[in-house]
Short mmCIF file of C-alpha atoms in Angstrom, two decimals:
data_model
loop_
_atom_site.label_atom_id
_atom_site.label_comp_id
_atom_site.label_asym_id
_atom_site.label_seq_id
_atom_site.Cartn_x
_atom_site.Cartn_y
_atom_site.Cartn_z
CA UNK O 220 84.70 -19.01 90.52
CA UNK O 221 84.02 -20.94 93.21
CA UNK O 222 85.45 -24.81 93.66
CA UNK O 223 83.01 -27.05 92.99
CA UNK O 224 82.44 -31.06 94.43
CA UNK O 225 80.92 -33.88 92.17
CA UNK O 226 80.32 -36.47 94.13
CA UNK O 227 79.88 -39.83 91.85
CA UNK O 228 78.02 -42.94 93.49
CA UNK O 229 78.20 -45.86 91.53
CA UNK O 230 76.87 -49.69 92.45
CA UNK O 231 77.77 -52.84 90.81
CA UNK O 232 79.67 -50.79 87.92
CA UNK O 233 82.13 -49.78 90.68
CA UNK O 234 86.22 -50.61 90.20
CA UNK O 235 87.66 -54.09 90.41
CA UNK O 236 88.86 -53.63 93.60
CA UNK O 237 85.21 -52.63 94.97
CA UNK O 238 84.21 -55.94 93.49
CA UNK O 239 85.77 -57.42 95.95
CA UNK O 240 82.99 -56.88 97.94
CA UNK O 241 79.23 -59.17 97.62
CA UNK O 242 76.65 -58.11 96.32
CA UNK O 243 74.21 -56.72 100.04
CA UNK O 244 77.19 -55.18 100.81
CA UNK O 245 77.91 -53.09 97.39
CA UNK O 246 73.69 -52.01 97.53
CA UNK O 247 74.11 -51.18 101.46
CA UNK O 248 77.38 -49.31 100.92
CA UNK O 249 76.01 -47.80 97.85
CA UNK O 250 72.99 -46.64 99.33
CA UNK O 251 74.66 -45.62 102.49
CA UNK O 252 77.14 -43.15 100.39
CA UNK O 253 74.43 -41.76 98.42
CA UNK O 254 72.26 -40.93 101.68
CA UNK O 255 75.68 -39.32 103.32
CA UNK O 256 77.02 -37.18 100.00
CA UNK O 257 73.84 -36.49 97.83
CA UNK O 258 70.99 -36.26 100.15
CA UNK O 259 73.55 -34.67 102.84
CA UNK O 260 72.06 -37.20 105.97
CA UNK O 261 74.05 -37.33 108.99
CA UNK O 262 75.73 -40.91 109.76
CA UNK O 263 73.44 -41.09 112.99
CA UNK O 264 70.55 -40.64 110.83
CA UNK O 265 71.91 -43.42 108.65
CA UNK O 266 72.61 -45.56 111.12
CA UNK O 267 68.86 -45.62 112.48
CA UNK O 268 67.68 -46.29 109.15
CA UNK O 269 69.33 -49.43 108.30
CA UNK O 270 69.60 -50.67 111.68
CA UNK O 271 73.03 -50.28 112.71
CA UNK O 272 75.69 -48.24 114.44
CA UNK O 273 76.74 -44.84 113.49
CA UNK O 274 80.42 -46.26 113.86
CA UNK O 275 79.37 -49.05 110.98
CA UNK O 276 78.36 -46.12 108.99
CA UNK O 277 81.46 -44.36 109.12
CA UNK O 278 83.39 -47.72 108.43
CA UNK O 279 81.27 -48.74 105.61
CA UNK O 280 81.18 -45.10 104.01
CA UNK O 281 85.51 -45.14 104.66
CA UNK O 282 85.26 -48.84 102.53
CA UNK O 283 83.42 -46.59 99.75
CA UNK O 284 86.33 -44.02 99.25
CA UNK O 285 89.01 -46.93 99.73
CA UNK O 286 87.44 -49.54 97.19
CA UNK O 287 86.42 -47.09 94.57
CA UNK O 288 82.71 -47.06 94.95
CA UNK O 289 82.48 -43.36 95.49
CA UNK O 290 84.63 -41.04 93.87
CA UNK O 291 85.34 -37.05 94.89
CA UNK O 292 85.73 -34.77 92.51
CA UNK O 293 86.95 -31.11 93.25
CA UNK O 294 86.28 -29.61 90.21
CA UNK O 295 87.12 -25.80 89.17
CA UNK O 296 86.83 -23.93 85.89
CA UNK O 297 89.92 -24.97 83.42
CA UNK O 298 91.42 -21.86 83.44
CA UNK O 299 91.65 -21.28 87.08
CA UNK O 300 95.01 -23.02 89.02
CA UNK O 301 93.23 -24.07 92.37
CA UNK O 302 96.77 -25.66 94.15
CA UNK O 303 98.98 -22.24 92.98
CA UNK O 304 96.05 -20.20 94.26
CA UNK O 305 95.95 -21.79 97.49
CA UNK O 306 99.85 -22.33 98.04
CA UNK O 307 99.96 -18.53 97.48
CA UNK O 308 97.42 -17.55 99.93
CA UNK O 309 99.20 -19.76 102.50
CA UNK O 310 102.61 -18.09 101.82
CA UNK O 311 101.86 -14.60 101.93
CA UNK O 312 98.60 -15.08 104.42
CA UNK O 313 96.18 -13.40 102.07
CA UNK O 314 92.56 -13.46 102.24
CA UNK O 315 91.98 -15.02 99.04
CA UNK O 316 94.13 -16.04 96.53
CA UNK O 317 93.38 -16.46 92.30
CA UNK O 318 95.63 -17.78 90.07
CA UNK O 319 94.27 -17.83 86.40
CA UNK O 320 96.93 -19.77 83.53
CA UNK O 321 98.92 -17.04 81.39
CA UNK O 322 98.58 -16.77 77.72
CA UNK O 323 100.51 -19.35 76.23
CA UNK O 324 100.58 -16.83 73.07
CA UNK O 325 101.57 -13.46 75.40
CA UNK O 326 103.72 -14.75 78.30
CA UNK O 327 105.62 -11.85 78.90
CA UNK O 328 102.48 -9.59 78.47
CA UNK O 329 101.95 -7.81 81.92
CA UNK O 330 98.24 -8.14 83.19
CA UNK O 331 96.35 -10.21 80.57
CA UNK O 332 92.80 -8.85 80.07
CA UNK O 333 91.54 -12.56 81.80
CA UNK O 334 92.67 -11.11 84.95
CA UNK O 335 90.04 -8.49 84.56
CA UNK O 336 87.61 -10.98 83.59
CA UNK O 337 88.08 -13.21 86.94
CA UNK O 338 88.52 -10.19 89.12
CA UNK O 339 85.45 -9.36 88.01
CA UNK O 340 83.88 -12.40 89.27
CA UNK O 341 85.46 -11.99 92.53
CA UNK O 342 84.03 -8.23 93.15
CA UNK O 343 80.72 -9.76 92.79
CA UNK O 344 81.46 -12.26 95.33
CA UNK O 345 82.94 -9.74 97.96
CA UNK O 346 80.86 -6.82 97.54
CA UNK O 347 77.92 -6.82 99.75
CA UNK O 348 75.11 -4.06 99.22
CA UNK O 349 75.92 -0.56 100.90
CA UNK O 350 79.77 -1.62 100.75
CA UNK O 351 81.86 1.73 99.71
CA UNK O 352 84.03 -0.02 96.62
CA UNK O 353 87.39 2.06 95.22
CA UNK O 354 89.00 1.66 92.16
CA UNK O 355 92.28 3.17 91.24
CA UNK O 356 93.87 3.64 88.29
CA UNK O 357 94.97 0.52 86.16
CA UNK O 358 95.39 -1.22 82.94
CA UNK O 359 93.75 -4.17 84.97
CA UNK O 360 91.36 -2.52 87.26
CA UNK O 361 89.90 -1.06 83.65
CA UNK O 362 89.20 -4.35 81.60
CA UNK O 363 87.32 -5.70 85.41
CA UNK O 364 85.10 -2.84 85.15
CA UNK O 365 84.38 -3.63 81.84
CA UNK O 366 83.59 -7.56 82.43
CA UNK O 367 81.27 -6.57 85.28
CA UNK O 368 77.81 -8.21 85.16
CA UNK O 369 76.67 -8.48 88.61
CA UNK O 370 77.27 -5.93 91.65
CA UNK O 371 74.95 -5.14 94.64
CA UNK O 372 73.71 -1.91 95.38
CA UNK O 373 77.01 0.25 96.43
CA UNK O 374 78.74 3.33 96.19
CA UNK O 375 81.79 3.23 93.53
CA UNK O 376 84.35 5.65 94.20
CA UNK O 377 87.60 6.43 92.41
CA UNK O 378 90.83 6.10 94.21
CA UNK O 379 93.63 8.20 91.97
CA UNK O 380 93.67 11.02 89.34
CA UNK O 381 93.87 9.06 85.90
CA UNK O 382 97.22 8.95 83.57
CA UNK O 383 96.25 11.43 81.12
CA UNK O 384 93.16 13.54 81.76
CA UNK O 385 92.79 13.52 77.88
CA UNK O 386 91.05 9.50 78.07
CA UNK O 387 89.76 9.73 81.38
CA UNK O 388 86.36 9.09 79.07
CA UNK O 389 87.92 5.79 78.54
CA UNK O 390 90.08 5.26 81.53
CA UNK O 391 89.36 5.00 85.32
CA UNK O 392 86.58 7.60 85.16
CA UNK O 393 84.76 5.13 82.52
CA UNK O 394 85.47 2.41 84.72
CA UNK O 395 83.96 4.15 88.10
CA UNK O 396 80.79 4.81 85.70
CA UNK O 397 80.63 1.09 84.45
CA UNK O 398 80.99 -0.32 88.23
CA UNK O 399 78.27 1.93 89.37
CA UNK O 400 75.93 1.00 86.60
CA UNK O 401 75.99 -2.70 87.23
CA UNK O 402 74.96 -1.68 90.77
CA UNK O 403 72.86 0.90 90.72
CA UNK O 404 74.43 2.62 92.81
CA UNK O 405 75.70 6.30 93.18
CA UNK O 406 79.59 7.01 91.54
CA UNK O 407 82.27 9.72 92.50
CA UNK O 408 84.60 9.96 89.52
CA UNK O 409 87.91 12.49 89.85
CA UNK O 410 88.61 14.80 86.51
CA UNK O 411 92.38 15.30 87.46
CA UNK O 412 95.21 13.67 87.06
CA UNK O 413 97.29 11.56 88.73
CA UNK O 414 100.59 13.64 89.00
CA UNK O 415 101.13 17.16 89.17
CA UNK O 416 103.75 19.13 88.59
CA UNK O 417 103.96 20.29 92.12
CA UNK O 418 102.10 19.60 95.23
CA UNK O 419 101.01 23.39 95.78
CA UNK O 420 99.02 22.07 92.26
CA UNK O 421 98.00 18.62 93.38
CA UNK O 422 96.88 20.65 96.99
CA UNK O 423 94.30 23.07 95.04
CA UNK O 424 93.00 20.40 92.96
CA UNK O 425 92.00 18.44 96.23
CA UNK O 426 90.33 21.22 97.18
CA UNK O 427 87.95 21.60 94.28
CA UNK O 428 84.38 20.28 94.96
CA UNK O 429 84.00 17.26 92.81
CA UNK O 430 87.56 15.86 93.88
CA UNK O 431 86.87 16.71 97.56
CA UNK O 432 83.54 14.82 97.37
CA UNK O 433 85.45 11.79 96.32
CA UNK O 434 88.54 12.18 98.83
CA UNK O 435 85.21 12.31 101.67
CA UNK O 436 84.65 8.79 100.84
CA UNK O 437 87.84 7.47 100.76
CA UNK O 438 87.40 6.36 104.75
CA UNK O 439 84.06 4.74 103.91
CA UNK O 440 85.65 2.31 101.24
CA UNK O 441 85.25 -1.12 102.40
CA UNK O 442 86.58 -3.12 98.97
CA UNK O 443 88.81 -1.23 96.80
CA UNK O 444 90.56 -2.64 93.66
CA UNK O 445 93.82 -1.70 92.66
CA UNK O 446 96.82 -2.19 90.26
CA UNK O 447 100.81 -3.23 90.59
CA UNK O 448 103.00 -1.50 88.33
CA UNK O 449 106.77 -2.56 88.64
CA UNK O 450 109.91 0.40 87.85
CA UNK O 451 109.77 0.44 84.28
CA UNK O 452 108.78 2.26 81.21
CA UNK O 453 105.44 0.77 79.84
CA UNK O 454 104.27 -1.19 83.47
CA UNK O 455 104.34 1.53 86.11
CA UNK O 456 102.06 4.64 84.84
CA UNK O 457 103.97 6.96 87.53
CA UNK O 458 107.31 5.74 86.24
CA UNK O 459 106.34 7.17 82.65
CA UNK O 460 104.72 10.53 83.89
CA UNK O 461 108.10 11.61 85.19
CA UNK O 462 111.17 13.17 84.07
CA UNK O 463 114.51 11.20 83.20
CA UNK O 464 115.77 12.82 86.36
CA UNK O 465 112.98 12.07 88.52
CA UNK O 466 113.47 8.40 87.99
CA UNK O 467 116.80 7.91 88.24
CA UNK O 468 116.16 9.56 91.48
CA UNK O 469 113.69 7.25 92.99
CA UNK O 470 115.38 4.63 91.33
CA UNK O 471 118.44 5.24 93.83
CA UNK O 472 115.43 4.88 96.65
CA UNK O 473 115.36 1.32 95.38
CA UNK O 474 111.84 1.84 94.32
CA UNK O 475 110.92 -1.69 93.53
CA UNK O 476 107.31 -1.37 93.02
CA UNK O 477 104.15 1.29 92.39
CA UNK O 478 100.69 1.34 93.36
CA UNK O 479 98.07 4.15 93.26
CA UNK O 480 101.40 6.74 93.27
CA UNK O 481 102.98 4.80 96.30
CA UNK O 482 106.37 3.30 95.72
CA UNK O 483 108.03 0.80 97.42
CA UNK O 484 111.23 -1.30 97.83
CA UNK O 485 111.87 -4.99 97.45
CA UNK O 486 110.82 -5.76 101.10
CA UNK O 487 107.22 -3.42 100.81
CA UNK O 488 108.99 -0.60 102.75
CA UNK O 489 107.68 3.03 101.25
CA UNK O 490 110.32 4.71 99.77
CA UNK O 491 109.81 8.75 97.93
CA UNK O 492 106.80 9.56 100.14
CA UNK O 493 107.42 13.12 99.11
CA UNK O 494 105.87 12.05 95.70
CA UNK O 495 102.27 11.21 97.31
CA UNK O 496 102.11 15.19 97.88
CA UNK O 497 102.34 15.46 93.84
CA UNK O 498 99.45 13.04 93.21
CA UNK O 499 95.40 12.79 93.17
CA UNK O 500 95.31 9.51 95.43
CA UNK O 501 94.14 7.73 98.52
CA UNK O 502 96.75 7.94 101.14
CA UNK O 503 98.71 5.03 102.08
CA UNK O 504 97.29 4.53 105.54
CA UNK O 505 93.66 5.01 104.35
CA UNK O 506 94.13 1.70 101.89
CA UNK O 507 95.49 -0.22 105.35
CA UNK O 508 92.36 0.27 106.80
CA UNK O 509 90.10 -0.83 104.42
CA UNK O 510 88.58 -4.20 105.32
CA UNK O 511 89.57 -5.59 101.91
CA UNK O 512 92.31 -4.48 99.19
CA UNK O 513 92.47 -6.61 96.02
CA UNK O 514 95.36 -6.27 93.53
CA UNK O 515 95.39 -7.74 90.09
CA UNK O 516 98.79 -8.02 88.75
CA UNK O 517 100.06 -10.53 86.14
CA UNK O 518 103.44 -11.87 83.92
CA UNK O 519 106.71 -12.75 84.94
CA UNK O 520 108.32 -9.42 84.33
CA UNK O 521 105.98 -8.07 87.33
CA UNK O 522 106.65 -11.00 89.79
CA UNK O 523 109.30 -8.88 91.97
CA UNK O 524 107.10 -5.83 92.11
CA UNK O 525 103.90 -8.25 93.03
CA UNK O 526 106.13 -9.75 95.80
CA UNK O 527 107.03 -6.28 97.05
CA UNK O 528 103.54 -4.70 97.44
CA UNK O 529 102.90 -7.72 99.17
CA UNK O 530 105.14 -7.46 101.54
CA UNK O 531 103.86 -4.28 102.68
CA UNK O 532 100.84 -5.63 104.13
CA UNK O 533 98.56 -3.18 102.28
CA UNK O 534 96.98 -5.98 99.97
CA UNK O 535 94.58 -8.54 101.37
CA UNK O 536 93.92 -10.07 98.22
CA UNK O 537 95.11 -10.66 94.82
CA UNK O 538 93.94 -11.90 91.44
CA UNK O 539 97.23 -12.91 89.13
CA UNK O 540 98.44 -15.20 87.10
CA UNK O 541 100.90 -18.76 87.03
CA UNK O 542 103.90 -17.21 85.72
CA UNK O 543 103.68 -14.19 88.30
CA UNK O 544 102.95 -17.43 90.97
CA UNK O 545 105.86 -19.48 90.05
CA UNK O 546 108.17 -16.67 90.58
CA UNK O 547 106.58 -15.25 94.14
CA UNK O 548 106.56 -19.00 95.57
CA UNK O 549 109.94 -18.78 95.27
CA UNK O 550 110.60 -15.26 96.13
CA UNK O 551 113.19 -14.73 99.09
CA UNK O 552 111.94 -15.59 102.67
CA UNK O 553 108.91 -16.12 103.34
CA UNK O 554 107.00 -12.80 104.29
CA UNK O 555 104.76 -12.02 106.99
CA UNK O 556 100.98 -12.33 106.87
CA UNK O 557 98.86 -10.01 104.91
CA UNK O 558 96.98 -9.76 108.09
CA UNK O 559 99.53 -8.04 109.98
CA UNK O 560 98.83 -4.42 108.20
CA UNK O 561 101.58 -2.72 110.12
CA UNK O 562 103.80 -0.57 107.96
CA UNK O 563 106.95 -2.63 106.95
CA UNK O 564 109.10 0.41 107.63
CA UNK O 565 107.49 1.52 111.14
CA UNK O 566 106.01 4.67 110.17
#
C-alpha cells in the first residue's frame, strides 16, 4: 500500500552527462550519495569523514541528482494511481486518499471487488489494537471483509440492519464475523434489517437486546467503514427497498446520494431525515464523531453521489477508483475540507 523509494547509486556506469565529471570526483560523489540515501548518515557526519564541509556535502550530493549519478525512484504497486490519489486528498482535504485503476473490462461496473481488496489493506494500516471498528452495510464494505488478512486485536461492530434479513449469513453480518476473526477480537452483529415499514417497528427492534448491545457501541467506534450508493435502482440498497412512491418522493428532496440510510443532496446537505426513524443504523451525528470514516465507492455512474457525501464532511477517507476520480476533480467548486465536520445544512 504504502509508496515506496528505491534509491539507485551508480559509479562510473552513471549517464553521459555524469561523465562529465573525473574520475575522484565520480568515487567521492558516489560514495558520498550512498552514505546519505542507503546508510541514512547525516551530511555533517559525512562531511567529518572525508574531510570537508557539510556545505560541500550538500553541493556534491545536489551534483548527484543533477548529473544522473543517483536516481529516485517513488515506486507504488501498478494498480494503485499515486498523483489521482493525492490530487484528491488535496481537493476535498481528506485524510487519506486511494485511487486504484478501474476495470478496463467493467468500466461502468459500480464498486469493483479491487476496491475491497485495497480497502482491506488500508484497515490494517489504520486500525490500532482496542480501536472500536464499524462496518455498515455494502456491496464494497462486504468483498473488504472478505480480503482481510491482518487486523489487531479490536472490537468489530455493525453499523446498519442488512438489505434482506434472508442473506444476512452472507451479507454484513458475515462480514462483522470475518473482521472479527482476523482480529481476534469480540463482534456485535444486528439480525434486522435495514428498513422498516414504520419507525414504531424500527423503534422496538432497537430495543431488543442483541441490537441494543450493538447501538451501545456505536459511540466507542473509532474506524468505521462504509458504502456510497447514488439514487438509482441497482446502486443505492435504500433506493430499492422502497415503494415507487416513496422515491419519487425523496427524489423531489433532490436526494443525490445514500449512505448507511442517510440521504443527501448534491452539496452533502441531509435531505428526508424522517427516513433515519425507519432504519437499523448509526445516526448521522454519531459517524461525525468518529475519529476516522472511510468510504469505498467506485465507477463513473457513482462520481456525483461520491462528490456529494463528500461534501458533507462525514467522510475522512475514501478508497475509489480513476474513473470515479476523473469525474470528482472536476466536480463543481471546490468543497470545503473533510476536516471541517460541521453539518453542511447547519443542523
Amino acid at each position: 500500500m504504502n509508496s515506496s523509494e528505491e534509491i539507485a547509486v551508480s559509479g562510473m556506469s552513471a549517464g553521459r552527462s555524469a561523465m562529465r565529471m573525473g574520475p575522484a570526483e565520480l568515487v567521492q560523489a558516489a560514495a558520498m550519495a550512498r552514505r546519505f540515501y542507503l546508510e541514512g548518515k547525516s551530511k555533517i557526519q559525512i562531511a567529518e569523514e572525508f574531510g570537508v564541509s557539510r556545505f560541500k556535502v550538500a553541493r556534491v550530493l545536489e551534483t548527484a541528482l543533477e548529473r544522473d549519478l543517483v536516481r529516485i525512484e517513488i515506486r507504488v504497486p501498478a494498480e494503485l494511481d499515486a498523483e489521482r490519489s493525492d490530487a484528491l486528498r488535496a481537493r476535498y482535504g481528506l485524510r487519506h486518499a486511494v485511487v486504484v485503476e478501474s476495470p478496463a473490462e467493467a468500466e461502468e461496473t459500480p464498486d469493483p471487488e479491487n476496491l475491497g481488496e485495497v480497502a482491506a489493506d488500508l484497515l490494517g494500516e489504520l486500525v490500532n489494537e482496542g480501536d472500536v471498528l464499524g462496518l455498515a452495510w455494502g456491496r464494497s464494505t462486504i468483498h473488504m471483509a472478505a480480503a482481510l488478512d491482518r487486523l489487531p486485536p479490536c472490537t468489530v461492530v455493525q453499523l446498519t440492519g442488512v438489505y434482506d434479513a434472508g442473506t444476512a449469513e452472507r451479507g454484513s453480518v458475515e462480514a462483522v464475523r470475518r473482521a472479527a476473526q482476523v482480529s481476534g477480537g469480540d463482534a456485535h452483529p444486528i439480525y434486522a434489517p435495514m428498513l422498516l415499514p414504520d419507525a414504531a417497528t424500527a423503534s422496538a427492534l432497537r430495543n431488543q437486546t442483541g441490537i441494543a448491545r450493538a447501538f451501545e457501541h456505536f459511540d466507542k467506534v473509532t474506524v468505521a467503514c462504509v458504502s456510497i450508493g447514488s439514487w438509482e435502482p441497482g446502486i443505492s440498497t435504500v433506493h430499492d427497498m422502497l415503494t415507487e412512491e416513496e422515491r419519487a418522493h425523496y427524489a423531489s428532496l433532490g436526494v443525490a446520494a445514500e449512505m448507511s440510510a442517510h440521504l443527501f443532496d448534491a452539496e452533502g446537505r441531509r435531505v428526508g431525515r424522517d427516513l433515519g426513524e425507519r432504519c437499523i443504523t448509526v445516526k448521522a451525528d454519531q459517524l461525525r464523531r468518529v475519529p476516522e470514516v472511510v468510504a469505498i465507492a467506485g465507477g463513473q455512474r457513482k462520481g456525483p453521489a461520491i462528490d456529494a457525501v463528500l461534501r458533507s464532511g462525514l467522510v475522512t477517507s475514501l478508497v475509489t477508483d480513476t474513473s470515479a476520480a476523473d469525474y470528482l476533480m472536476t466536480a463543481g467548486p471546490t468543497p470545503k475540507s473533510a476536516f471541517n465536520r460541521s453539518d453542511p445544512d447547519g443542523a
